[in-house]
XYZ file of C-alpha atoms in Angstrom:
726
model
C 28.747 -47.750 -4.110
C 27.748 -50.998 -2.479
C 24.398 -51.289 -0.740
C 24.606 -52.093 2.957
C 21.903 -53.127 5.410
C 20.187 -50.217 7.130
C 20.993 -49.812 10.818
C 17.534 -48.353 11.412
C 14.989 -50.065 13.616
C 12.236 -51.981 11.842
C 9.577 -50.206 13.896
C 10.884 -46.845 12.723
C 10.891 -48.023 9.124
C 7.312 -49.305 9.542
C 6.150 -45.890 10.773
C 7.871 -44.117 7.881
C 6.560 -46.650 5.363
C 2.996 -46.044 6.528
C 3.356 -42.263 6.560
C 2.844 -42.167 10.313
C 6.179 -40.742 11.459
C 6.520 -37.147 12.657
C 9.863 -36.665 10.863
C 10.115 -38.814 7.730
C 12.930 -36.613 6.421
C 15.146 -37.957 9.190
C 14.962 -41.375 7.508
C 14.186 -40.767 3.840
C 16.264 -38.669 1.499
C 20.010 -38.136 1.597
C 21.974 -38.576 4.840
C 25.626 -38.660 5.880
C 26.795 -42.097 7.029
C 28.733 -42.642 10.187
C 32.361 -42.522 9.245
C 32.279 -41.553 5.563
C 30.023 -41.354 2.540
C 26.304 -40.882 2.124
C 23.186 -42.973 2.065
C 19.994 -42.382 0.079
C 16.697 -43.890 1.168
C 13.324 -43.814 -0.538
C 9.906 -45.380 -0.187
C 8.811 -47.447 -3.164
C 6.422 -50.206 -2.027
C 5.733 -53.069 -4.441
C 8.661 -52.158 -6.703
C 10.878 -54.843 -8.279
C 13.922 -52.630 -8.620
C 14.779 -49.101 -7.489
C 17.640 -46.942 -8.764
C 18.839 -43.495 -7.733
C 19.858 -41.590 -10.857
C 22.343 -38.878 -9.888
C 22.633 -35.506 -11.579
C 25.752 -36.668 -13.450
C 23.895 -39.681 -14.843
C 25.323 -42.224 -12.456
C 22.838 -44.979 -11.599
C 22.978 -46.284 -8.033
C 20.980 -49.486 -7.392
C 19.095 -49.466 -4.094
C 18.325 -52.539 -2.022
C 15.075 -53.245 -0.252
C 15.398 -52.954 3.511
C 11.950 -53.225 5.061
C 8.297 -52.436 4.311
C 8.977 -50.791 0.964
C 11.953 -48.720 2.135
C 14.942 -48.905 -0.241
C 18.496 -47.820 0.464
C 21.843 -47.353 -1.252
C 25.283 -46.022 -0.326
C 27.139 -43.193 -2.073
C 30.776 -42.176 -1.808
C 30.105 -38.472 -2.393
C 27.137 -36.176 -1.970
C 25.301 -35.531 -5.248
C 23.826 -32.160 -6.034
C 20.532 -33.797 -7.048
C 19.005 -37.121 -7.953
C 15.756 -38.742 -9.081
C 14.345 -42.186 -8.285
C 13.485 -44.728 -10.981
C 11.417 -47.749 -9.962
C 10.232 -50.729 -12.031
C 7.181 -52.816 -11.165
C 6.043 -56.416 -11.772
C 3.867 -55.395 -14.721
C 6.953 -54.015 -16.478
C 6.117 -50.355 -15.916
C 8.770 -47.861 -14.959
C 8.247 -44.665 -13.000
C 10.768 -41.857 -12.488
C 10.228 -38.963 -10.086
C 12.053 -36.469 -7.971
C 12.217 -37.352 -4.296
C 10.309 -34.976 -1.963
C 12.533 -36.034 0.923
C 15.786 -34.806 -0.587
C 14.594 -31.199 -0.258
C 15.114 -28.901 2.685
C 12.290 -27.025 4.453
C 10.396 -24.384 2.536
C 9.402 -22.445 5.640
C 12.066 -20.400 7.418
C 12.892 -19.816 11.042
C 11.484 -16.269 11.015
C 8.156 -17.502 9.654
C 8.034 -20.222 12.291
C 8.865 -17.745 15.023
C 6.104 -15.363 13.895
C 3.612 -18.228 13.630
C 4.469 -19.333 17.139
C 4.125 -15.791 18.467
C 0.848 -15.224 16.640
C 2.295 -12.203 14.849
C 2.552 -13.265 11.209
C 0.595 -10.576 9.386
C 1.004 -12.360 6.040
C 0.293 -15.851 7.276
C -0.987 -16.888 3.858
C 2.589 -16.566 2.541
C 3.881 -18.980 5.207
C 1.183 -21.657 5.480
C -0.951 -23.458 2.941
C -0.012 -24.672 -0.545
C 2.187 -22.512 -2.730
C 3.694 -23.203 -6.136
C 7.392 -22.424 -6.110
C 10.808 -23.339 -7.439
C 12.762 -24.982 -4.619
C 16.328 -26.266 -4.957
C 15.954 -25.616 -8.683
C 12.847 -27.803 -8.947
C 9.287 -26.709 -9.705
C 6.610 -27.990 -7.372
C 4.376 -27.095 -4.473
C 5.227 -26.546 -0.831
C 2.693 -27.504 1.822
C 2.604 -26.323 5.409
C -0.112 -26.598 8.007
C -0.554 -25.824 11.692
C -1.625 -28.961 13.550
C 0.104 -28.981 16.961
C -1.847 -31.932 18.380
C -1.152 -34.273 15.458
C 1.058 -37.369 15.653
C 1.591 -37.313 11.886
C 0.309 -35.411 8.858
C 0.167 -36.504 5.225
C -0.684 -34.695 1.981
C -3.259 -36.473 -0.166
C -4.580 -35.455 -3.538
C -5.045 -36.151 -7.221
C -1.279 -36.541 -7.608
C -1.064 -39.591 -5.308
C -4.511 -41.098 -5.920
C -5.536 -39.800 -2.479
C -3.075 -42.136 -0.762
C -0.825 -40.018 1.446
C 1.466 -42.733 2.793
C 4.198 -41.592 0.410
C 3.790 -37.899 1.220
C 4.113 -37.661 4.981
C 5.049 -34.224 6.287
C 7.737 -33.330 8.797
C 7.095 -31.627 12.107
C 8.849 -28.280 12.413
C 9.078 -28.537 16.178
C 7.333 -26.513 18.839
C 5.588 -24.218 16.346
C 3.091 -27.000 15.590
C 3.725 -26.512 11.864
C 4.173 -29.439 9.457
C 5.920 -29.073 6.090
C 6.593 -30.884 2.808
C 7.719 -29.942 -0.703
C 6.331 -32.109 -3.502
C 8.009 -31.683 -6.899
C 6.037 -31.577 -10.115
C 2.659 -30.346 -8.867
C 0.668 -27.752 -10.786
C -2.066 -25.189 -10.317
C -5.462 -26.847 -10.215
C -4.314 -29.994 -8.409
C -6.713 -30.918 -5.609
C -5.447 -31.844 -2.161
C -6.224 -32.263 1.530
C -4.306 -32.983 4.708
C -4.632 -36.363 6.409
C -3.990 -35.993 10.132
C -3.235 -38.692 12.723
C -4.794 -37.565 15.984
C -3.533 -38.268 19.472
C -6.233 -40.925 19.717
C -4.863 -42.819 16.728
C -7.564 -41.875 14.221
C -6.822 -40.471 10.779
C -8.958 -37.462 9.783
C -8.953 -35.859 6.343
C -9.135 -32.066 6.308
C -9.279 -29.250 3.801
C -6.441 -26.760 4.098
C -7.417 -23.861 6.422
C -5.119 -21.600 4.386
C -6.196 -22.795 0.928
C -6.446 -19.930 -1.528
C -8.830 -21.867 -3.725
C -11.389 -24.591 -3.054
C -13.203 -27.175 -5.082
C -16.663 -26.116 -6.221
C -19.338 -27.305 -3.773
C -20.426 -29.973 -3.082
C -16.764 -30.964 -3.470
C -14.681 -30.194 -0.391
C -11.056 -30.473 -1.534
C -8.572 -27.632 -1.505
C -7.024 -26.587 -4.817
C -3.502 -25.363 -5.548
C -3.829 -21.835 -6.908
C -1.392 -19.644 -8.793
C -2.491 -16.067 -9.414
C -1.322 -14.359 -12.578
C -3.570 -11.331 -12.238
C -2.245 -7.855 -13.004
C -4.132 -5.048 -11.254
C -5.159 -1.888 -13.076
C -6.596 0.090 -10.137
C -3.469 2.013 -9.142
C -5.229 5.379 -9.282
C -8.098 4.105 -7.114
C -5.767 2.620 -4.512
C -3.701 5.800 -4.324
C -6.796 7.946 -3.898
C -8.210 5.550 -1.310
C -5.072 5.729 0.822
C -5.503 9.492 1.097
C -9.245 9.383 1.808
C -11.233 9.646 5.025
C -14.320 7.457 4.605
C -16.129 8.930 7.624
C -16.089 12.325 5.899
C -16.923 11.025 2.434
C -20.114 10.078 0.656
C -20.984 6.425 1.161
C -24.104 4.872 -0.322
C -23.864 1.088 -0.255
C -25.719 -1.463 -2.369
C -25.767 -4.801 -0.518
C -25.752 -7.737 -2.895
C -26.017 -11.524 -2.701
C -23.991 -12.562 -5.697
C -25.795 -15.763 -6.562
C -29.289 -14.286 -6.657
C -28.717 -10.759 -7.993
C -28.723 -12.089 -11.540
C -28.497 -15.893 -11.261
C -26.037 -17.631 -13.537
C -23.444 -14.872 -13.755
C -19.802 -15.589 -13.020
C -17.485 -13.057 -11.419
C -16.319 -12.010 -14.881
C -19.780 -12.076 -16.439
C -21.089 -9.786 -13.708
C -18.545 -7.018 -14.211
C -20.255 -5.131 -17.048
C -23.905 -5.370 -15.913
C -23.045 -4.681 -12.266
C -20.909 -1.652 -13.056
C -23.573 -0.286 -15.386
C -26.291 -0.803 -12.788
C -24.392 0.678 -9.854
C -23.291 3.638 -11.960
C -26.816 4.327 -13.187
C -28.158 4.042 -9.646
C -25.429 6.251 -8.208
C -24.218 3.972 -5.408
C -20.672 4.620 -4.227
C -20.023 1.096 -2.930
C -21.187 -2.465 -3.376
C -21.187 -4.801 -0.392
C -21.000 -8.486 -1.197
C -22.488 -10.937 1.241
C -19.728 -13.425 2.148
C -17.780 -14.769 -0.809
C -15.412 -16.977 1.197
C -15.957 -20.672 0.485
C -18.933 -22.262 2.213
C -20.525 -25.672 1.622
C -24.204 -24.803 2.071
C -25.644 -22.138 -0.183
C -28.576 -21.629 2.169
C -26.195 -20.183 4.771
C -25.714 -17.213 2.391
C -21.984 -17.575 3.050
C -22.130 -17.005 6.797
C -20.899 -20.528 7.647
C -17.389 -20.410 6.235
C -15.158 -23.407 5.611
C -12.513 -21.724 3.432
C -11.546 -18.400 4.965
C -8.822 -17.689 2.395
C -10.625 -19.132 -0.649
C -13.198 -17.186 -2.656
C -16.121 -19.464 -3.377
C -15.612 -21.372 -6.604
C -19.329 -21.184 -7.451
C -18.703 -18.127 -9.612
C -15.145 -18.616 -10.866
C -11.524 -18.581 -9.819
C -9.816 -16.217 -7.376
C -8.396 -14.274 -10.314
C -11.910 -13.941 -11.723
C -12.945 -12.246 -8.477
C -9.873 -10.016 -8.681
C -10.990 -9.054 -12.192
C -14.447 -8.048 -10.945
C -13.048 -5.937 -8.091
C -10.478 -4.339 -10.374
C -13.160 -3.365 -12.877
C -15.355 -1.934 -10.115
C -12.465 0.182 -8.861
C -11.683 1.450 -12.331
C -15.333 2.483 -12.585
C -15.053 4.419 -9.310
C -17.016 1.935 -7.174
C -15.767 0.742 -3.795
C -16.030 -2.873 -2.686
C -16.973 -4.040 0.814
C -17.073 -7.706 1.732
C -18.852 -9.421 4.594
C -16.413 -11.191 6.921
C -17.380 -13.843 9.479
C -14.856 -14.221 12.338
C -17.522 -14.929 14.963
C -18.123 -18.624 14.349
C -17.564 -21.502 11.932
C -19.493 -24.685 11.051
C -18.913 -28.165 12.415
C -18.269 -29.901 9.066
C -15.876 -32.742 9.824
C -13.623 -31.991 6.833
C -13.007 -28.341 7.726
C -11.807 -26.402 10.786
C -13.796 -28.288 13.407
C -11.562 -30.405 15.701
C -8.927 -29.860 13.056
C -6.155 -32.079 14.390
C -8.428 -34.326 16.401
C -8.697 -31.848 19.261
C -10.368 -28.469 19.757
C -7.900 -26.186 17.996
C -9.529 -23.221 16.271
C -12.531 -23.451 18.602
C -12.543 -22.882 22.345
C -12.417 -26.250 24.128
C -15.049 -25.314 26.735
C -18.514 -25.525 25.111
C -19.654 -22.681 27.349
C -17.340 -20.493 25.277
C -16.800 -22.620 22.220
C -20.249 -23.337 20.821
C -23.195 -21.381 19.440
C -26.048 -23.734 20.191
C -28.582 -21.591 18.326
C -26.494 -21.659 15.149
C -24.983 -25.127 15.519
C -21.485 -23.724 15.073
C -18.197 -23.410 16.929
C -16.754 -20.180 18.346
C -13.119 -19.284 17.725
C -10.708 -19.406 20.660
C -9.784 -15.719 20.564
C -7.402 -16.147 23.478
C -5.126 -18.511 21.554
C -2.507 -16.446 19.756
C -2.289 -18.705 16.683
C -6.073 -18.593 16.212
C -6.141 -14.831 16.641
C -3.308 -14.613 14.108
C -5.287 -16.775 11.664
C -8.205 -14.348 11.788
C -6.167 -11.140 11.731
C -4.178 -12.405 8.756
C -7.398 -13.425 7.023
C -8.753 -9.885 7.233
C -5.458 -8.540 5.893
C -5.513 -11.160 3.120
C -8.735 -9.821 1.619
C -7.475 -6.248 1.894
C -4.078 -7.093 0.418
C -4.703 -9.797 -2.148
C -8.145 -8.706 -3.361
C -7.936 -4.931 -2.816
C -11.278 -4.849 -1.012
C -12.016 -1.433 0.456
C -13.667 -2.604 3.630
C -14.839 -5.534 5.686
C -18.257 -5.638 7.307
C -17.731 -7.800 10.381
C -20.710 -10.055 10.998
C -22.367 -10.648 14.385
C -19.982 -8.586 16.515
C -22.357 -8.678 19.483
C -22.080 -12.472 19.582
C -18.327 -12.046 19.998
C -18.436 -9.331 22.648
C -20.610 -11.079 25.215
C -19.953 -14.420 26.880
C -23.651 -14.784 27.689
C -24.826 -14.066 24.144
C -27.931 -16.198 23.502
C -27.247 -18.258 26.631
C -29.288 -18.945 29.725
C -28.002 -18.591 33.250
C -25.479 -21.309 34.018
C -24.638 -21.836 30.320
C -21.813 -19.333 30.167
C -18.497 -18.793 31.886
C -17.702 -15.282 33.250
C -14.404 -13.562 32.489
C -11.592 -13.258 35.047
C -13.327 -10.232 36.574
C -16.679 -11.969 36.840
C -18.180 -10.003 33.942
C -19.981 -10.976 30.757
C -17.590 -9.302 28.319
C -15.420 -11.587 26.208
C -12.069 -9.928 26.870
C -10.216 -12.139 24.391
C -12.644 -11.282 21.585
C -12.399 -7.580 22.435
C -8.606 -7.764 22.256
C -8.844 -9.568 18.919
C -11.176 -6.947 17.421
C -8.880 -4.177 18.586
C -5.904 -5.935 17.052
C -7.497 -6.634 13.698
C -8.815 -3.089 13.363
C -5.595 -1.383 14.441
C -3.530 -3.602 12.139
C -5.844 -3.164 9.152
C -5.883 0.622 9.438
C -2.114 0.765 9.950
C -1.420 -1.271 6.843
C -4.219 -0.011 4.606
C -5.217 3.599 5.286
C -8.495 4.628 3.729
C -10.247 1.277 4.193
C -13.382 0.788 6.282
C -13.817 -1.757 9.049
C -17.559 -1.977 9.748
C -19.217 -3.581 12.763
C -22.619 -5.203 12.653
C -23.153 -4.615 16.366
C -26.670 -4.619 17.770
C -26.123 -3.482 21.381
C -25.046 -0.282 23.080
C -21.500 -1.500 23.657
C -19.470 1.696 24.142
C -16.737 2.900 21.829
C -17.256 0.606 18.865
C -15.832 3.255 16.518
C -13.557 4.885 19.083
C -9.802 4.469 18.430
C -8.078 1.556 20.102
C -5.659 3.912 21.864
C -8.741 5.392 23.571
C -9.947 1.948 24.686
C -12.344 1.669 21.736
C -12.789 -1.298 19.435
C -11.301 0.700 16.572
C -13.946 0.150 13.887
C -14.479 2.802 11.253
C -18.268 2.381 11.234
C -21.057 0.688 13.146
C -24.408 -0.396 11.771
C -27.166 1.615 13.456
C -29.468 -1.261 14.315
C -31.483 0.859 16.741
C -32.420 3.326 14.001
C -33.263 0.461 11.689
C -35.590 -1.305 14.117
C -37.324 1.870 15.325
C -37.788 3.436 11.908
C -39.121 0.239 10.324
C -41.621 -0.098 13.139
C -42.724 3.507 12.619
C -42.999 3.405 8.842
C -45.031 0.178 8.930
C -47.770 1.926 10.940
C -50.869 3.371 9.353
C -50.214 7.098 8.839
C -53.322 7.807 10.888
C -51.524 6.597 14.027
C -47.955 7.742 13.406
C -48.449 10.996 15.286
C -48.486 9.040 18.544
C -45.135 7.363 17.787
C -42.954 10.216 16.570
C -40.198 9.119 18.959
C -39.641 5.925 16.996
C -38.439 8.050 14.108
C -36.592 10.767 16.006
C -35.053 9.000 19.009
C -31.996 8.199 16.894
C -31.065 11.896 17.015
C -30.233 11.456 20.704
C -27.317 9.093 19.951
C -26.653 9.650 16.242
C -23.299 11.283 16.923
C -21.962 8.839 19.503
C -20.473 6.582 16.802
C -19.741 6.663 13.082
C -22.949 5.053 11.885
C -24.197 3.300 8.785
C -27.994 3.137 8.427
C -28.761 -0.373 7.123
C -31.767 -1.837 5.428
C -30.035 -5.160 4.933
C -30.913 -8.654 3.757
C -31.900 -9.575 7.315
C -34.876 -7.211 7.054
C -36.410 -8.852 3.984
C -36.302 -12.558 4.937
C -37.698 -15.011 7.484
C -41.293 -13.947 7.049
C -40.640 -10.211 7.393
C -41.530 -9.636 3.762
C -39.893 -7.164 1.431
C -39.595 -3.482 2.320
C -42.504 -2.819 -0.043
C -44.684 -5.373 1.768
C -43.977 -3.752 5.139
C -45.478 -0.453 4.018
C -49.128 0.290 4.846
C -51.835 1.170 2.364
C -52.587 0.362 -1.244
C -49.976 -0.041 -3.979
C -49.560 3.716 -4.557
C -49.338 4.427 -0.840
C -46.755 1.681 -0.336
C -44.521 3.207 -2.985
C -45.057 6.699 -1.571
C -44.130 5.449 1.886
C -41.014 3.832 0.441
C -39.936 7.051 -1.270
C -40.504 9.039 1.899
C -38.719 6.504 4.065
C -35.671 6.306 1.793
C -35.485 10.090 1.415
C -35.577 10.447 5.193
C -32.931 7.739 5.531
C -30.617 9.366 2.976
C -30.991 12.716 4.736
C -30.431 11.325 8.243
C -26.899 11.538 9.703
C -24.932 8.417 8.799
C -24.040 6.508 5.669
C -26.643 4.394 3.864
C -26.954 0.715 2.977
C -29.802 -0.767 0.944
C -30.262 -4.413 0.065
C -30.720 -5.264 -3.583
C -34.229 -5.180 -4.971
C -35.556 -2.633 -2.520
C -34.496 0.169 -4.859
C -37.308 -0.779 -7.240
C -39.858 -2.089 -4.746
C -39.252 -5.853 -4.840
C -42.626 -7.390 -4.084
C -41.664 -10.787 -2.728
C -39.444 -11.660 0.173
C -35.845 -12.331 -0.850
C -34.678 -15.918 -1.322
C -31.158 -16.991 -2.201
C -32.612 -19.703 -4.443
C -34.013 -17.376 -7.113
C -33.385 -14.043 -8.711
C -34.959 -10.668 -8.037
C -38.286 -9.583 -9.518
C -36.649 -7.653 -12.339
C -39.874 -7.894 -14.333
C -41.297 -5.219 -12.036
C -39.270 -2.632 -13.922
C -41.681 -3.095 -16.806
C -44.295 -1.424 -14.582
C -43.945 2.393 -14.533
C -44.468 2.871 -10.750
C -41.582 0.557 -9.925
C -39.378 2.029 -12.636
C -40.141 5.448 -11.127
C -39.085 4.258 -7.671
C -35.815 3.037 -9.144
C -35.338 6.427 -10.812
C -36.058 8.097 -7.487
C -33.339 6.108 -5.698
C -30.900 7.074 -8.434
C -31.868 10.721 -7.912
C -31.447 10.291 -4.143
C -27.910 9.124 -4.700
C -27.111 11.893 -7.157
C -28.360 14.656 -4.868
C -26.779 13.037 -1.809
C -23.363 12.863 -3.459
C -23.675 16.385 -4.837
C -24.320 17.996 -1.436
C -21.559 17.507 1.113
C -23.829 18.782 3.894
C -25.458 15.348 3.766
C -22.269 13.332 4.379
C -19.213 15.372 5.379
C -20.090 15.776 9.074
C -22.173 12.707 9.832
C -20.783 12.284 13.353
C -20.646 15.985 14.233
C -23.652 16.978 16.315
C -22.866 20.686 15.917
C -23.608 20.382 12.189
C -27.135 19.090 12.862
C -30.217 21.003 14.063
C -33.815 19.983 14.654
C -36.127 22.507 13.051
C -39.203 23.743 14.880
C -42.117 25.929 13.968
C -45.334 27.457 15.239
C -47.081 24.986 12.946
C -45.751 21.983 14.829
C -47.312 18.734 13.678
C -46.513 15.316 15.225
C -46.299 13.800 11.732
C -43.616 16.239 10.608
C -39.931 15.719 11.363
C -37.555 18.404 10.138
C -33.859 19.018 10.573
C -30.954 20.695 8.860
C -27.382 19.685 8.154
C -24.344 21.808 7.390
C -20.970 21.045 5.819
C -17.561 22.467 6.710
C -18.130 25.463 4.442
C -21.514 26.463 5.798
C -23.565 24.968 2.966
C -26.881 23.870 4.450
C -29.576 21.379 3.485
C -32.926 21.095 5.285
C -34.812 17.783 5.354
C -38.562 18.070 5.987
C -40.658 14.907 6.229
C -44.439 14.694 6.323
C -45.336 11.129 7.256
C -49.073 11.797 7.326
C -51.283 10.694 4.460
C -52.475 14.196 3.581
C -50.813 17.420 2.388
C -50.136 20.016 5.039
C -50.561 23.613 3.885
C -49.675 26.152 4.781
C -46.918 24.917 7.073
C -44.657 27.420 8.797
C -41.125 26.331 9.619
C -38.122 28.136 11.079
C -35.267 27.440 8.673
C -31.607 27.979 9.698
C -31.151 31.098 7.559
C -33.173 33.746 5.699
C -33.354 33.934 1.940
C -34.021 31.507 -0.858
C -34.216 27.762 -0.269
C -34.150 25.630 -3.399
C -36.080 22.376 -3.543
C -33.488 19.826 -4.663
C -35.626 16.770 -3.919
C -39.345 16.108 -3.565
C -40.275 12.472 -2.989
C -43.841 13.291 -4.091
C -42.826 14.636 -7.504
C -44.927 13.373 -10.377
C -41.902 12.031 -12.244
C -41.375 9.523 -9.435
C -45.037 8.487 -9.285
C -46.091 10.986 -6.610
C -49.069 13.331 -6.506
C -47.014 16.341 -7.548
C -47.631 18.488 -4.467
C -44.800 20.945 -3.864
C -43.558 24.518 -3.762
C -42.688 25.185 -7.389
C -39.043 24.502 -6.567
C -38.490 27.483 -4.230
C -39.189 28.345 -0.585
C -38.562 31.877 0.747
C -37.564 32.509 4.365
C -37.961 35.949 5.924
C -35.254 37.835 7.789
C -35.806 35.596 10.805
C -35.615 32.430 8.737
C -39.326 31.751 8.958
C -40.831 30.174 5.847
C -44.274 29.067 4.793
C -44.530 26.062 2.535
C -46.602 23.126 1.360
C -45.696 19.662 2.640
C -46.724 16.843 0.283
C -48.504 13.747 1.624
C -46.209 10.875 2.567
C -43.477 13.119 1.269
C -40.001 14.404 2.060
C -38.470 17.635 0.843
C -34.778 18.461 0.651
C -34.153 22.197 0.551
C -30.756 23.713 -0.177
C -30.019 27.197 1.101
C -28.927 29.441 -1.710
C -25.898 31.350 -0.532
C -25.134 34.569 -2.448
C -23.009 32.578 -4.869
C -26.062 30.471 -5.744
C -28.440 33.419 -6.234
C -28.577 34.574 -9.862
C -27.885 38.252 -10.554
C -30.929 40.360 -11.448
C -31.526 40.830 -15.164
C -30.832 44.379 -16.416
C -33.356 45.919 -18.736
């Protein structure tokens, strides 16, 4: 076991010593010698002595060769060894050698990464605690195909990565290293040597946990969570969301009730959503983001829940509790762009990598962000796997995909000459379309019963059509046209609404062309638009009456519903992420009554399948006319699969209309199941004593309350009580 001079070139040893070699494992670690025996090499700069301690206790002194590289010869191959080094101050340090370990990523994983087909990419790349070769530690792998070298830096090496250089795994562009002894909670980053010779320090794109902002490091995570939502997940897999009730409460976590963690929020949020009757909660983005003012829409950690409110397992706890309470969870997802922070995805390995290299396709100038290169298979795989990650690892029931229109069109928010046409000369982004089709088809194949939701503001055809029919394959599309038109209408003085009836009814022309969600989202109560309450005309009472009428009309209209937090009780001020809602308003009876009304809306909506089971079926919808036509009255009926029928009659004028004659879909008794003008909700109490009678031709005479909406349910024979016998 005599040490012999290394035959390796000094330049090679210099590169390895400085952590700048693409394959340090080819030098360091255990290697067969030419002829016979083995040689062990390790990097221990500044050491006085270095010894390899074999698994049988044998101590093999190593000799210094060059630039902190030590070497010793062995007659036989040991099963394992550790390195003990002493230093001039008398200290001694013993550690396992990362470079004696084989790769932790297999050939199949590398093949799938290279093909852009790894549906569980998070199990191949990133940092993962594991036992490897009988040793506990963490494996690191990262895709950086343009890098000359990559190092792991972190708390465990005092942020000096020269001793933890990674090896290139060949043409896949993946780099890999196993570091023994690391634990959950250790912070780390990747240090990347670009083609231009500059070192850049980057957070891990696949990190499952991130340091709490303003820190930017990635964190090794180890989930120990045990799910308790088996019944929910089983029921979800058998469900058809388009034919189910869906009433969504959109929530910005940090400002709903400021100061709550994921775990703290579970009880109050479940209680609130249950009392209010919402079927789903939609969280604005919870992936890690550095700037709170972006509301989460400028993501730097696509696989890491933001640490502002707790750990990833804390978020799992919240979702699990919501499921056990019968509440679905939708999360906003942002695959359309990412920020230019120099420690994140931007120019990740010194070159455009995740972003398209051509600024005509790779930059959103309005937003100051980069656009993903959807035509690059590894980038497309990153995004597809990210969607699957939230569905798989966090059991979310749907993803609302942000800013789809910005992805679909190459000329989105660009002037002439600032965009590059597709291969056919058109404005459609064919790569982005292919990506959306892939992510939707894959998500629905793997997780039946989930909902992929597009925030798409144009008339792009087939957003919710199946991908095998050339559609984008979404489950739902936000109905932005309805939102814009109806808000414009309802903000008008009732005196003038009769001239603009089309703003409220035009949506019926296209309501059945897609599976729609009707959104009153956060975007409608910021940037000077004011709250929904502020957009209503009239005095305080009239504003609340308008809100009740508007929401009742919205809940009755074909499509699912989404309402941003605070609007359910008439939030006075415009929303800001920097402060909480005006919960004090609930001490005022009119606002408490509005909140009670929204809860009643949800209860009646969920109880009557005519209002949700055939949202996209035009044959189940009928406009109702009458001799007493009034331009301020909009009436229609809806029918479920069993013939149960609900009529929705809205009077958007400021005065009662009586008598009003309307042709209902069937003769007999029609029960008033909702009156937005009822006294218990703060209204004037105008109504029909709970019952409307239609003659043999279906014609009925009734009273329409001011700024009011009625829901009437047809009493089939089963609903009509038997006459009392004397």
